Coordinates of C-alpha atoms and ligand atoms in Angstrom, one line a residue:
M1320 CA 73.6 43.2 64.6
I1321 CA 72.7 43.4 68.2
I1322 CA 75.9 43.4 69.9
I1323 CA 74.6 43.0 74.0
L1324 CA 77.8 44.4 76.7
E1325 CA 78.0 42.8 80.3
P1326 CA 75.5 43.9 82.6
D1327 CA 77.2 48.0 84.2
L1328 CA 79.6 47.8 82.6
P1329 CA 82.3 49.9 84.1
D1330 CA 83.7 51.4 81.5
Q1331 CA 80.6 51.1 78.8
D1332 CA 81.8 54.2 76.6
A1333 CA 85.4 52.5 75.7
A1334 CA 83.8 48.9 74.9
V1335 CA 81.4 51.3 72.4
A1336 CA 84.5 53.1 70.9
A1337 CA 86.2 50.3 70.8
I1338 CA 83.1 48.0 69.1
A1339 CA 82.3 51.3 67.0
A1340 CA 86.6 51.1 65.4
A1341 CA 86.1 46.9 64.9
A1342 CA 83.0 47.8 62.9
E1343 CA 84.5 51.0 60.8
R1344 CA 86.0 47.5 59.1
Y1345 CA 82.9 46.7 57.1
P1346 CA 81.0 49.0 54.8
G1347 CA 77.6 50.5 55.0
V1348 CA 77.4 49.3 58.6
R1349 CA 76.4 52.0 60.9
V1350 CA 76.4 51.8 64.7
T1351 CA 74.5 53.3 67.2
P1352 CA 74.7 52.4 71.1
Y1353 CA 71.8 52.5 73.4
R1354 CA 71.5 52.1 76.6
F1355 CA 68.5 51.0 79.0
A1356 CA 67.8 51.2 82.6
G1357 CA 66.1 48.1 83.9
A1358 CA 64.6 47.6 87.7
R1359 CA 67.7 45.1 88.5
H1360 CA 70.8 46.1 85.8
T1361 CA 71.5 49.0 82.8
I1362 CA 72.8 47.5 79.5
T1363 CA 74.3 48.8 76.5
E1364 CA 73.7 47.7 73.5
V1365 CA 75.7 47.9 70.0
H1366 CA 73.1 48.2 67.2
L1367 CA 75.2 47.7 63.9
V1368 CA 72.6 48.1 61.3
G1369 CA 73.2 48.1 57.6
S1370 CA 75.4 45.2 55.2
T1371 CA 75.4 43.3 58.2
A1372 CA 75.6 40.2 56.4
E1373 CA 78.9 39.2 56.0
V1374 CA 80.0 40.5 59.4
P1375 CA 81.3 38.1 61.8
A1376 CA 80.1 38.1 64.9
D1377 CA 83.0 36.3 66.4
V1378 CA 84.8 39.1 65.8
F1379 CA 82.7 40.9 68.9
E1380 CA 82.2 37.8 70.4
A1381 CA 85.3 37.8 71.4
M1382 CA 86.3 41.6 72.6
P1383 CA 85.9 42.7 76.4
G1384 CA 82.4 43.6 78.0
V1385 CA 81.1 41.9 75.4
R1386 CA 78.5 39.8 77.3
L1387 CA 76.7 38.7 73.7
V1388 CA 76.1 38.6 69.8
V1389 CA 72.8 38.3 68.0
R1390 CA 72.2 38.6 64.7
V1391 CA 68.6 40.6 64.9
S1392 CA 65.5 39.9 61.8
A1393 CA 62.9 41.5 63.7
K1394 CA 62.7 44.6 62.2
Y1395 CA 61.7 45.7 66.1
R1396 CA 64.7 45.7 66.4
L1397 CA 64.8 48.1 69.4
I1398 CA 61.8 47.1 71.0
G1399 CA 62.1 43.8 70.5
R1400 CA 63.3 40.6 73.4
H1401 CA 65.6 39.4 70.3
H1402 CA 66.8 36.8 73.6
P1403 CA 64.7 34.9 76.5
T1404 CA 67.0 36.0 78.8
H1405 CA 66.9 39.8 78.2
E1406 CA 65.0 41.8 80.9
T1407 CA 61.7 43.4 80.0
V1408 CA 62.2 47.4 79.8
G1409 CA 60.4 48.6 82.5
F1410 CA 61.1 52.7 83.8
D1411 CA 60.3 55.2 86.4
Y1412 CA 57.2 58.1 85.6
N1413 CA 56.2 60.1 88.3
G1414 CA 57.2 57.5 91.4
V1415 CA 55.8 54.5 89.5
R1416 CA 57.8 52.3 88.0
F1417 CA 56.0 50.0 85.5
D1418 CA 57.3 46.9 84.4
D1419 CA 56.3 42.9 84.5
G1420 CA 56.9 42.4 88.2
S1421 CA 54.3 44.8 89.3
L1422 CA 50.0 45.2 88.3
H1423 CA 48.5 48.6 88.1
L1424 CA 45.4 48.7 87.5
V1425 CA 44.6 52.1 85.1
A1426 CA 41.2 52.6 85.9
G1427 CA 38.9 55.8 85.1
L1428 CA 36.7 57.6 82.4
C1429 CA 36.7 56.5 78.7
A1430 CA 35.9 60.2 78.1
V1431 CA 35.8 63.2 80.7
D1432 CA 32.5 64.3 80.2
T1433 CA 32.0 66.7 83.9
R1434 CA 33.9 67.9 86.6
E1435 CA 32.2 66.1 88.8
H1436 CA 32.3 62.9 87.3
V1437 CA 36.4 63.5 87.3
D1438 CA 36.3 64.2 91.2
L1439 CA 33.8 61.2 92.1
M1440 CA 36.2 58.9 89.9
M1441 CA 39.6 59.8 91.4
A1442 CA 37.8 59.7 95.2
A1443 CA 37.0 56.0 94.8
L1444 CA 40.4 55.0 93.4
A1445 CA 42.7 57.3 96.0
R1446 CA 40.0 55.8 98.6
E1447 CA 41.8 52.3 97.5
G1448 CA 45.1 53.7 97.3
I1449 CA 45.3 53.3 93.1
V1450 CA 47.3 56.4 91.9
T1451 CA 47.2 55.4 88.1
T1452 CA 44.1 56.3 86.3
R1453 CA 42.9 56.8 82.2
M1454 CA 41.1 60.0 81.4
G1455 CA 40.1 60.4 78.1
A1456 CA 39.7 64.1 76.9
Y1457 CA 40.0 63.5 73.3
K1458 CA 38.2 60.7 71.2
P1459 CA 38.4 59.4 68.1
R1460 CA 34.6 58.2 67.3
T1461 CA 33.3 56.2 64.3
S1462 CA 30.7 58.7 64.2
P1463 CA 31.5 61.9 63.3
Y1464 CA 28.7 63.0 65.5
D1465 CA 28.6 61.5 68.4
F1466 CA 30.9 63.1 71.2
Q1467 CA 34.5 64.1 70.2
G1468 CA 35.7 64.1 73.7
L1469 CA 36.1 68.3 75.7
G1470 CA 39.6 68.4 75.0
A1471 CA 41.6 70.8 76.4
A1472 CA 39.1 72.8 77.7
C1473 CA 39.0 69.8 80.1
L1474 CA 42.5 69.7 81.0
P1475 CA 42.9 72.0 83.8
Y1476 CA 40.2 70.6 85.4
V1477 CA 41.1 66.9 85.2
F1478 CA 45.4 68.0 86.1
E1479 CA 44.1 70.3 89.3
L1480 CA 41.7 66.6 90.9
A1481 CA 44.5 64.5 89.9
G1482 CA 47.0 66.7 92.3
R1483 CA 44.3 67.1 94.6
H1484 CA 43.2 63.2 94.4
G1485 CA 46.5 61.0 94.7
I1486 CA 47.1 60.2 91.1
R1487 CA 49.9 59.9 89.7
V1488 CA 49.7 59.2 86.0
V1489 CA 46.5 59.8 83.8
A1490 CA 46.6 58.0 80.3
M1491 CA 44.7 60.4 78.0
E1492 CA 45.1 59.5 74.4
A1493 CA 46.3 62.1 71.8
T1494 CA 45.1 61.2 68.6
D1495 CA 47.0 64.9 67.3
A1496 CA 50.2 65.9 67.2
A1497 CA 48.9 69.5 68.2
H1498 CA 47.5 67.2 71.0
V1499 CA 50.6 66.2 72.9
D1500 CA 51.4 70.4 73.2
E1501 CA 48.0 71.2 74.5
I1502 CA 48.2 68.6 77.5
Q1503 CA 51.7 69.6 77.6
R1504 CA 51.2 73.0 78.1
A1505 CA 47.7 72.4 80.5
L1506 CA 50.1 70.4 82.6
D1507 CA 52.9 72.6 82.8
E1508 CA 49.7 75.8 83.7
A1509 CA 48.3 73.2 86.7
G1510 CA 52.0 73.2 87.8
R1511 CA 52.6 69.2 87.2
P1512 CA 50.2 68.6 90.0
T1513 CA 50.1 65.0 88.0
G1514 CA 51.8 63.4 85.1
V1515 CA 51.0 61.8 81.7
M1516 CA 51.2 58.3 79.7
L1517 CA 49.9 59.2 76.2
Q1518 CA 48.1 56.8 74.7
V1519 CA 47.8 55.8 70.8
G1520 CA 44.8 54.3 70.1
T1521 CA 44.0 51.9 67.8
R1522 CA 42.8 53.4 65.3
N1523 CA 46.0 55.3 65.2
A1524 CA 48.0 51.8 65.4
Q1525 CA 49.8 53.3 61.8
N1526 CA 49.4 56.8 62.4
F1527 CA 53.3 57.2 61.5
E1528 CA 53.8 60.7 62.1
L1529 CA 52.1 60.8 65.2
L1530 CA 53.7 57.5 66.4
K1531 CA 57.2 59.7 65.4
R1532 CA 55.2 62.5 67.4
V1533 CA 55.0 60.9 70.6
G1534 CA 58.2 58.9 70.4
R1535 CA 60.4 62.6 69.8
Q1536 CA 59.2 64.4 73.1
R1537 CA 60.7 62.6 76.2
D1538 CA 58.1 63.9 78.5
F1539 CA 55.3 61.6 79.2
P1540 CA 55.8 57.3 78.6
V1541 CA 53.5 56.0 76.0
L1542 CA 50.4 53.4 75.0
Y1543 CA 51.0 51.9 72.4
K1544 CA 47.4 50.1 71.4
R1545 CA 47.9 47.9 69.0
G1546 CA 46.4 47.5 65.6
M1547 CA 42.3 46.3 65.8
G1548 CA 42.7 45.3 61.9
I1549 CA 46.1 45.3 61.4
G1550 CA 48.3 42.1 62.2
L1551 CA 50.6 42.2 65.5
E1552 CA 54.1 42.0 63.2
E1553 CA 53.2 45.0 61.5
S1554 CA 50.8 46.8 65.0
L1555 CA 54.9 45.8 67.1
N1556 CA 56.8 47.3 64.0
A1557 CA 54.4 50.4 64.4
C1558 CA 55.2 50.1 68.2
E1559 CA 58.8 50.3 67.2
Y1560 CA 58.2 54.5 65.3
I1561 CA 58.1 55.4 69.2
A1562 CA 61.6 54.1 70.2
S1563 CA 63.7 54.2 66.9
E1564 CA 62.3 58.4 67.8
G1565 CA 64.4 58.3 71.0
N1566 CA 61.5 57.3 73.3
P1567 CA 61.7 54.3 75.3
R1568 CA 59.7 54.4 77.9
I1569 CA 57.0 52.4 75.3
V1570 CA 53.6 49.8 77.2
F1571 CA 52.4 47.8 74.8
C1572 CA 48.5 47.5 75.3
L1573 CA 45.7 44.9 74.1
R1574 CA 42.6 45.3 73.2
G1575 CA 40.9 42.9 71.1
V1576 CA 40.5 43.2 67.7
K1577 CA 37.9 43.7 65.3
T1578 CA 36.3 40.5 63.5
H1579 CA 32.3 39.2 63.3
L1580 CA 33.7 36.3 65.2
G1581 CA 34.7 37.6 68.6
E1582 CA 30.4 38.4 68.8
P1583 CA 29.1 38.9 70.8
H1584 CA 31.7 41.0 72.7
R1585 CA 32.5 43.9 70.7
N1586 CA 36.2 42.9 69.4
L1587 CA 37.9 39.3 69.8
V1588 CA 39.5 39.4 73.1
D1589 CA 42.9 38.5 72.3
F1590 CA 45.0 38.3 76.1
S1591 CA 46.7 34.8 74.4
H1592 CA 48.9 37.0 72.7
V1593 CA 49.9 38.8 75.9
P1594 CA 52.9 36.2 75.7
V1595 CA 53.4 36.2 72.3
V1596 CA 53.9 40.1 72.7
R1597 CA 56.0 39.3 76.4
R1598 CA 58.8 37.1 73.8
Q1599 CA 58.6 39.5 71.1
T1600 CA 59.5 43.0 73.0
R1601 CA 61.6 43.6 76.0
L1602 CA 58.1 46.2 77.0
P1603 CA 55.6 45.8 79.8
V1604 CA 52.2 44.5 78.5
C1605 CA 48.4 46.2 79.3
I1606 CA 45.9 44.4 78.7
D1607 CA 41.9 46.5 78.0
P1608 CA 39.2 44.1 79.2
S1609 CA 36.7 47.0 78.4
H1610 CA 37.2 47.5 74.7
S1611 CA 37.5 43.9 74.0
V1612 CA 34.4 42.6 75.9
G1613 CA 32.4 46.3 75.4
K1614 CA 29.4 45.5 77.3
L1615 CA 28.5 45.2 81.1
V1616 CA 27.7 40.7 80.4
I1617 CA 27.2 38.2 83.7
A1618 CA 28.2 35.3 83.2
P1619 CA 26.3 32.7 85.1
D1620 CA 29.4 32.1 87.8
G1621 CA 28.2 36.5 88.8
L1622 CA 31.0 37.7 87.4
P1623 CA 31.1 40.6 84.6
D1624 CA 33.1 39.0 81.5
I1625 CA 35.3 41.8 81.9
F1626 CA 36.4 40.2 84.9
H1627 CA 36.9 37.7 83.6
V1628 CA 39.2 38.9 80.0
T1629 CA 41.1 41.0 83.0
G1630 CA 41.9 37.7 85.1
Q1631 CA 43.2 35.7 81.5
G1632 CA 45.3 38.6 80.6
I1633 CA 46.7 38.3 84.2
V1634 CA 47.2 34.7 84.4
A1635 CA 49.1 35.5 81.2
G1636 CA 51.7 38.0 82.3
A1637 CA 50.1 41.1 81.8
S1638 CA 51.4 43.9 84.2
M1639 CA 48.6 46.1 84.1
V1640 CA 44.6 46.8 83.1
L1641 CA 43.2 49.2 80.9
V1642 CA 39.5 49.6 82.2
D1643 CA 36.9 51.9 82.3
F1644 CA 34.5 53.1 84.7
H1645 CA 31.7 55.7 85.2
P1646 CA 29.9 57.0 88.2
H1647 CA 26.9 56.8 85.8
P1648 CA 26.7 54.9 82.9
E1649 CA 23.6 55.9 82.2
R1650 CA 25.4 59.4 81.9
A1651 CA 28.5 59.0 79.7
L1652 CA 28.8 60.4 76.4
C1653 CA 31.0 57.4 75.4
D1654 CA 31.3 53.5 76.2
G1655 CA 28.5 53.8 78.7
A1656 CA 27.8 50.3 78.3
Q1657 CA 31.1 48.5 79.3
A1658 CA 31.8 50.8 82.4
L1659 CA 31.8 49.4 85.1
T1660 CA 31.0 51.3 88.8
L1661 CA 32.8 52.6 91.0
D1662 CA 30.8 50.5 93.7
Q1663 CA 33.1 48.1 91.4
L1664 CA 36.4 49.3 91.7
R1665 CA 37.3 47.6 95.2
P1666 CA 35.7 43.8 93.5
L1667 CA 37.9 44.5 90.5
A1668 CA 41.6 45.3 92.4
D1669 CA 40.8 42.7 94.4
Y1670 CA 40.2 40.0 91.7
A1671 CA 43.2 41.3 89.9
A1672 CA 45.7 41.5 92.7
T1673 CA 44.3 37.9 93.2
M1674 CA 45.1 36.6 90.0
R1675 CA 48.0 38.5 90.2
A1676 CA 49.5 35.8 92.3
A1677 CA 47.5 33.4 91.1
Y1678 CA 50.1 34.2 89.0
E1679 CA 52.9 34.3 90.0
T1680 CA 52.9 31.3 92.9
A1681 CA 52.0 28.8 88.8
A1682 CA 54.3 30.5 87.2
S1683 CA 57.5 29.8 89.5
A1684 CA 56.5 26.6 90.8
Y1685 CA 56.5 25.7 87.1
R1686 CA 60.1 27.4 86.7
A1687 CA 61.3 25.5 89.6
R1688 CA 60.9 22.3 88.4
R1689 CA 61.9 22.7 84.8
G1690 CA 64.1 25.4 85.0
A1691 CA 64.8 29.0 83.3
P1692 CA 63.3 30.1 79.9
T1693 CA 66.3 28.8 77.1
G1694 CA 63.7 28.8 74.3
P1695 CA 63.7 30.9 71.6
A1696 CA 63.0 34.6 70.9
S1697 CA 60.2 33.9 68.4
Ligands
PEP273 C1 40.2 53.9 74.5 O1 40.2 53.4 75.5 O2 39.7 55.0 74.9 C2 40.2 53.7 73.5 C3 39.4 54.7 72.1 O3 40.9 52.1 72.8 P1 41.7 52.3 71.5 O4 41.9 52.5 70.9 O5 42.0 50.9 71.7 O6 39.6 51.8 70.7
MN274 MN1 36.3 54.1 74.7

């Protein structure tokens, strides 16, 4: 059961204490308060966990400062939306706001290979005024004989160049708990010229120890990629591990799912799940068109499939796009076949902005005719 207090309630602690006192009457019920800082409001929730079946909602509904009491059946209670009127829980990190009202292109190298390529990539981003990038140092590869990433060795120059080019956030996968420490150490040694969003990749979507590790630290936000071979519900439960360990700064990323039914794309593009994830959770939703499509093929209208699915995800409400670029895809050591070239950066940014504007205009026109959402939360 979740007891939601009025937004920005002045005496939240007193309200929480009163709820905790009332809950003491019911054995086997644990009380945990959580505070969520949304774009417009700060909301406190009190979660009752355990034997809550017999706990009556009206006792809490009648208490001063309580806005709403929701019985929660979903296990992903912290990331869950639970009510259609709940705000998405966005966050600010290193001067960048991540929520569902913004759009970020997180464009960069799937795998760092040379300093020169990092420099070229970041210089191109800086020219376009883009402050978010992706840079893979630790690569989870299907074959042990494939390039595994440069690891900690590349971190000093990745962070140094990021600072020099005004990059605020570098999305970077950690495939092991030790990588979190290595990234933290390297960032400190570089003098924190940029920020890092830790990525948990699809292969680690249910690596619960890694999820707990990235959840325990509060330094970096986390980009969680759905599991490619498990149900969405399982990915949502796994993602909850991050929040349950204390880190609420999470973005949920769709990246396609593994099935031959998606062929000729690398994965079956799952961006029709953007509204599903937005309904089920309060997290900003990212799409990864590069790993979904997996190749640079051009549709008869002249646009790469990667552009098309990017548009589909944005029109469905995604607020972040993780996308592979490379200055020389033919020289890339990982996923060169799906990398866009630097001359595609401005066209993609324009295309994404156009799609975002179309989404906002069309969605607000629809709401103006039909009213605000009132439907079930799941
Ligand atoms: C990646 O983003 O580099 C990556 C490996 O993605 P995924 O985990 O979705 O395969
Ligand atoms: Mn890749």
